[in-house]
Coordinates of C-alpha atoms and ligand atoms in Angstrom, one line a residue:
M203 CA -14.6 25.1 28.3
S204 CA -12.4 22.3 27.1
L205 CA -9.3 23.3 25.2
L206 CA -7.6 20.0 24.7
K207 CA -9.2 16.5 25.1
T208 CA -7.6 13.1 24.9
T209 CA -9.8 10.0 24.5
G210 CA -8.5 6.5 25.2
I211 CA -4.9 7.2 24.2
C212 CA -2.5 4.3 24.6
K213 CA 1.3 4.1 24.0
S214 CA 3.5 1.1 24.6
F215 CA 7.2 0.8 24.3
G216 CA 8.0 -2.8 23.6
G217 CA 5.8 -4.7 26.0
L218 CA 5.5 -1.8 28.4
A219 CA 2.3 0.3 28.5
A220 CA 3.6 3.7 29.2
I221 CA 0.2 5.3 28.7
S222 CA -2.9 3.1 29.0
N223 CA -6.3 4.3 27.8
V224 CA -5.9 7.8 29.2
S225 CA -8.9 10.2 28.7
M226 CA -8.4 13.7 30.1
E227 CA -9.1 17.3 29.2
V228 CA -7.4 20.6 29.8
R229 CA -9.8 23.5 30.2
E230 CA -9.2 27.0 28.9
Q231 CA -7.0 29.1 31.1
E232 CA -6.8 26.5 33.9
I233 CA -3.7 25.4 35.9
L234 CA -3.8 21.6 35.7
A235 CA -1.2 19.5 37.5
L236 CA -0.1 16.1 36.4
I237 CA 1.5 14.0 39.1
G238 CA 2.6 10.4 39.7
P239 CA 5.6 8.4 40.7
N240 CA 8.7 8.2 38.4
G241 CA 8.0 6.2 35.3
A242 CA 4.2 6.7 35.6
G243 CA 4.0 8.1 32.1
K244 CA 3.8 11.9 32.7
T245 CA 6.5 12.9 30.2
T246 CA 5.1 10.4 27.7
L247 CA 1.7 12.1 27.9
L248 CA 3.3 15.4 27.1
N249 CA 5.3 13.8 24.3
L250 CA 2.1 12.4 22.8
I251 CA 0.3 15.8 23.0
T252 CA 3.3 17.5 21.2
N253 CA 4.0 14.6 18.8
F254 CA 7.4 13.7 20.1
T255 CA 5.9 10.3 20.1
T256 CA 2.7 9.0 18.4
P257 CA -0.1 7.2 20.1
D258 CA -0.9 3.5 19.3
S259 CA -4.6 4.4 19.6
G260 CA -6.9 7.1 20.8
S261 CA -7.4 10.7 19.8
I262 CA -6.0 14.1 20.9
I263 CA -8.5 16.8 20.0
L264 CA -7.5 20.5 20.0
A265 CA -9.9 23.0 18.4
N266 CA -12.1 20.3 16.8
Q267 CA -9.0 18.7 15.2
D268 CA -7.3 15.4 16.0
I269 CA -3.7 16.5 16.4
A270 CA -2.3 13.0 17.2
G271 CA 0.7 12.6 14.9
L272 CA 0.4 16.1 13.4
A273 CA 3.7 17.7 12.5
R274 CA 5.2 19.4 15.5
H275 CA 5.4 22.9 14.1
K276 CA 1.7 22.7 13.2
I277 CA 0.9 21.8 16.8
V278 CA 2.9 24.8 17.9
K279 CA 0.9 26.9 15.4
L280 CA -2.3 25.6 16.9
G281 CA -1.2 27.0 20.2
I282 CA 0.7 24.4 22.2
A283 CA 4.2 25.2 23.6
R284 CA 6.3 23.2 26.0
T285 CA 9.4 23.0 28.0
F286 CA 11.4 19.9 28.6
Q287 CA 12.2 17.8 31.8
S288 CA 15.9 18.2 31.2
L289 CA 16.3 21.9 31.0
T290 CA 16.6 22.4 27.2
V291 CA 18.0 25.7 26.2
F292 CA 20.8 26.5 23.8
E293 CA 23.6 27.3 26.2
N294 CA 25.9 28.8 23.6
L295 CA 23.3 31.1 22.1
S296 CA 22.2 34.4 23.5
V297 CA 18.9 34.9 25.4
S298 CA 17.4 36.7 22.4
D299 CA 18.4 33.9 20.0
N300 CA 16.9 31.3 22.2
I301 CA 13.6 33.2 22.2
T302 CA 13.8 33.7 18.5
I303 CA 13.9 30.0 18.0
G304 CA 10.9 29.6 20.2
H305 CA 9.1 32.4 18.4
S306 CA 9.2 30.5 15.1
S307 CA 6.6 27.8 14.9
K308 CA 8.2 26.8 11.6
V309 CA 11.4 25.5 13.1
E310 CA 11.8 22.1 14.7
S311 CA 14.7 23.3 16.7
S312 CA 15.4 19.9 18.2
L313 CA 16.2 18.6 14.8
L314 CA 18.4 21.4 13.7
D315 CA 22.1 21.1 14.0
M316 CA 24.0 24.2 15.1
C317 CA 25.0 25.1 11.5
N318 CA 21.4 25.3 10.5
I319 CA 20.5 27.2 13.6
A320 CA 23.2 29.8 12.8
A321 CA 21.9 30.2 9.2
Y322 CA 18.3 30.4 10.5
L323 CA 19.1 33.0 13.1
K324 CA 21.0 35.1 10.6
G325 CA 18.0 35.1 8.3
K326 CA 15.7 36.0 11.2
R327 CA 17.9 38.9 12.4
E328 CA 17.9 40.3 8.8
H329 CA 14.1 40.2 8.7
K330 CA 13.4 41.1 12.2
H331 CA 10.0 42.8 11.7
G332 CA 8.3 42.7 15.1
L333 CA 10.8 40.2 16.5
R334 CA 12.8 42.6 18.7
E335 CA 9.5 43.7 20.3
K336 CA 8.4 40.1 20.9
I337 CA 11.7 39.3 22.5
A338 CA 11.5 42.3 24.8
E339 CA 7.9 41.5 25.6
V340 CA 8.5 37.9 26.7
M341 CA 11.7 38.8 28.5
A342 CA 9.8 41.4 30.5
F343 CA 6.9 38.9 31.1
V344 CA 9.2 36.3 32.7
G345 CA 11.3 38.9 34.6
L346 CA 14.5 38.7 32.6
D347 CA 16.6 41.9 32.7
P348 CA 16.6 43.4 29.2
G349 CA 20.4 43.8 29.6
L350 CA 20.7 40.0 29.4
A351 CA 19.4 39.8 25.8
K352 CA 22.8 39.4 24.2
D353 CA 24.3 37.3 26.9
R354 CA 24.9 33.6 26.2
V355 CA 22.6 31.5 28.3
H356 CA 25.5 29.5 29.8
V357 CA 26.5 32.5 32.0
L358 CA 23.0 32.7 33.5
S359 CA 21.8 31.4 36.9
M360 CA 19.6 28.3 36.9
I361 CA 16.5 30.4 37.6
D362 CA 17.2 32.7 34.7
K363 CA 17.8 29.7 32.4
K364 CA 14.4 28.4 33.4
R365 CA 13.0 31.9 32.6
V366 CA 14.7 31.6 29.1
A367 CA 13.1 28.2 28.5
I368 CA 9.7 29.5 29.5
A369 CA 10.2 32.8 27.5
S370 CA 11.1 30.7 24.5
A371 CA 7.9 28.6 24.8
L372 CA 5.8 31.8 25.4
A373 CA 7.3 33.4 22.3
S374 CA 5.2 31.2 20.0
G375 CA 2.0 32.7 21.6
P376 CA 0.5 29.5 23.1
T377 CA -2.9 29.0 24.5
L378 CA -1.6 25.9 26.3
L379 CA 1.8 25.7 27.9
L380 CA 3.1 22.3 29.0
L381 CA 5.8 22.4 31.7
D382 CA 7.7 19.2 32.5
E383 CA 9.2 19.6 36.0
P384 CA 9.9 23.3 35.8
L385 CA 10.8 23.5 39.6
A386 CA 13.5 20.8 39.5
G387 CA 16.8 22.1 40.8
L388 CA 15.3 25.3 42.2
N389 CA 15.2 26.3 45.9
Q390 CA 12.0 27.3 47.6
S391 CA 12.1 31.0 46.8
E392 CA 13.1 30.3 43.2
S393 CA 10.2 27.8 42.9
Q394 CA 7.9 30.5 44.1
E395 CA 9.1 32.7 41.4
V396 CA 8.3 30.1 38.7
L397 CA 4.9 29.5 40.3
G398 CA 4.3 33.3 40.1
L399 CA 5.1 33.0 36.3
I400 CA 2.6 30.2 35.9
R401 CA -0.1 32.3 37.6
K402 CA 0.9 35.2 35.4
A403 CA 0.5 33.0 32.3
K404 CA -2.9 32.0 33.4
G405 CA -3.7 35.7 33.9
A406 CA -2.7 36.3 30.3
G407 CA -5.3 33.7 29.2
I408 CA -2.9 30.7 28.9
A409 CA -3.8 27.2 30.2
V410 CA -0.9 25.5 31.9
L411 CA -0.3 21.7 32.3
L412 CA 2.3 21.3 35.0
I413 CA 4.2 18.2 35.9
D414 CA 6.1 18.4 39.2
H415 CA 7.2 16.3 42.1
N416 CA 6.9 19.1 44.6
L417 CA 3.5 18.2 45.8
E418 CA 3.2 21.1 48.2
A419 CA 3.9 23.6 45.3
V420 CA 1.6 21.7 42.9
M421 CA -1.3 21.6 45.4
S422 CA -0.9 25.3 46.1
I423 CA -1.2 26.3 42.5
A424 CA -3.3 23.7 40.6
E425 CA -7.1 24.1 40.1
R426 CA -7.3 20.4 39.2
V427 CA -4.8 17.5 39.5
L428 CA -4.4 14.3 37.4
V429 CA -2.7 11.3 39.0
L430 CA -1.0 8.8 36.8
N431 CA 0.3 5.5 38.0
F432 CA 1.9 2.8 35.7
G433 CA 0.4 4.6 32.7
E434 CA -3.2 4.7 34.1
L435 CA -5.1 7.8 35.1
I436 CA -6.1 6.7 38.6
K437 CA -7.6 10.0 39.8
T438 CA -8.7 13.4 38.7
G439 CA -9.9 16.1 41.1
T440 CA -9.3 19.3 43.0
P441 CA -6.2 19.4 45.2
E442 CA -8.4 18.7 48.2
E443 CA -9.9 15.6 46.6
I444 CA -6.5 14.3 45.6
I445 CA -5.0 14.8 49.1
S446 CA -7.9 13.0 50.7
S447 CA -8.0 10.2 48.2
K448 CA -7.2 6.8 49.7
R449 CA -6.1 5.4 46.3
V450 CA -3.6 8.3 45.8
S451 CA -2.1 7.9 49.2
E452 CA -1.8 4.2 48.5
V453 CA 0.3 5.0 45.4
Y454 CA 2.4 7.6 47.1
L455 CA 2.8 6.1 50.6
G456 CA 2.5 2.5 49.6
K457 CA -0.4 1.8 52.0
Ligands
LIG251 N1 11.2 6.4 24.2 C1 11.0 5.4 25.1 N2 11.4 4.2 24.8 C2 11.2 3.2 25.7 N3 10.6 3.3 26.9 C3 10.2 4.6 27.2 C4 10.4 5.7 26.3 N4 9.9 6.8 26.9 C5 9.4 6.4 28.1 N5 9.6 5.1 28.3 C6 9.2 4.3 29.4 O1 7.8 4.6 29.7 C7 7.6 4.7 31.1 C8 7.1 6.1 31.4 O2 8.1 7.0 31.3 P1 7.9 8.6 31.5 O3 6.8 9.0 30.7 O4 9.2 9.2 31.2 O5 7.5 8.7 33.0 P2 7.5 9.9 34.0 O6 7.7 11.2 33.2 O7 6.2 9.8 34.7 O8 8.6 9.7 35.0 C9 8.9 4.4 31.8 O9 8.9 3.0 32.1 C10 9.9 4.7 30.7 O10 11.1 3.9 30.9
LIG252 MG1 9.1 12.6 33.3

C-alpha cells in the first residue's frame, strides 16, 4: 500500500530545474533507494517532502493529505523523520539531549539557537514523563551503549554519531524515515551496521527512503530503486531491473 505519493512535483532554483515533474510513491514498510549522479536532485526531493523547500507545482500526499508546504513539525507529527546529508547532530549536546530534540515534533531544531535549545531541554528534563524510557528505547534500537547517554556527541566515533542521528529521527516515532547518504564516511563493516539498522527499522514497520552513492550497498538492501538524473525520474524498478537498464548505465557509465 502506498504511504506517500508525489504527483508531478517541480522545483526550480533560478533557471535550473532541480526536480522536474517527479511522480513517485513510497510503499508501507518498504526499503526504497533513491540514486543518481551528484546534482541529480536527490536531496531536493527529500527537502520537498519535509518542507525544507516548497514545490513550484505538484502534490505530495501522505495519509490523504497534501503535505506540500505544511509546517515541518506537522510533517514530523504525521510520521516523517529524516537525517541530513552533512551529518547533523548537536556535537556539544549529550546523546540523550540530541534524542530529546528529535523526540519533540514541536521543535524546529534547525531554527533554534543554542540558547533556546538549552531552555527547551531544561523544560523537557523537568517534565520528563516517558522521555527517559524513549531515549533508552531508541538508543538500544540503534545499538548505542546506554552508558553513552550523558556523553557529548563530539567524543563519539563516526559510526556512533550516525547512530545518534538515526536515533534522534526514530525518536519522533516515524512511519517513514528519510536517510540522505547515511553511509558516507563509513568503512565497509560500519556501512553494514547501518544497513542492519535500516533492515531493523523496516522490521519495526517503518518505510525507509535511502539515498546513497554506494550502489553495491543500495542494491543489496533496496526492494525498489528510483533513478534521478538532472531532476527527472528516469527509471523505477527492482535492483535487478535497474542494473540491467541501458538508460541507467548510460547515465552512470556515460555510454
Ligand atoms: N537551495 C538551493 N539553491 C539553489 N540551487 C540549489 C539549491 N538546492 C539545490 N540546488 C541545485 O539543485 C540541483 C540538485 O541539487 P541536490 O538536490 O542537492 O542534488 P543531489 O542531492 O542529487 O546531489 C543542483 O544543481 C544544486 O546546485
Ligand atoms: Mg544530495
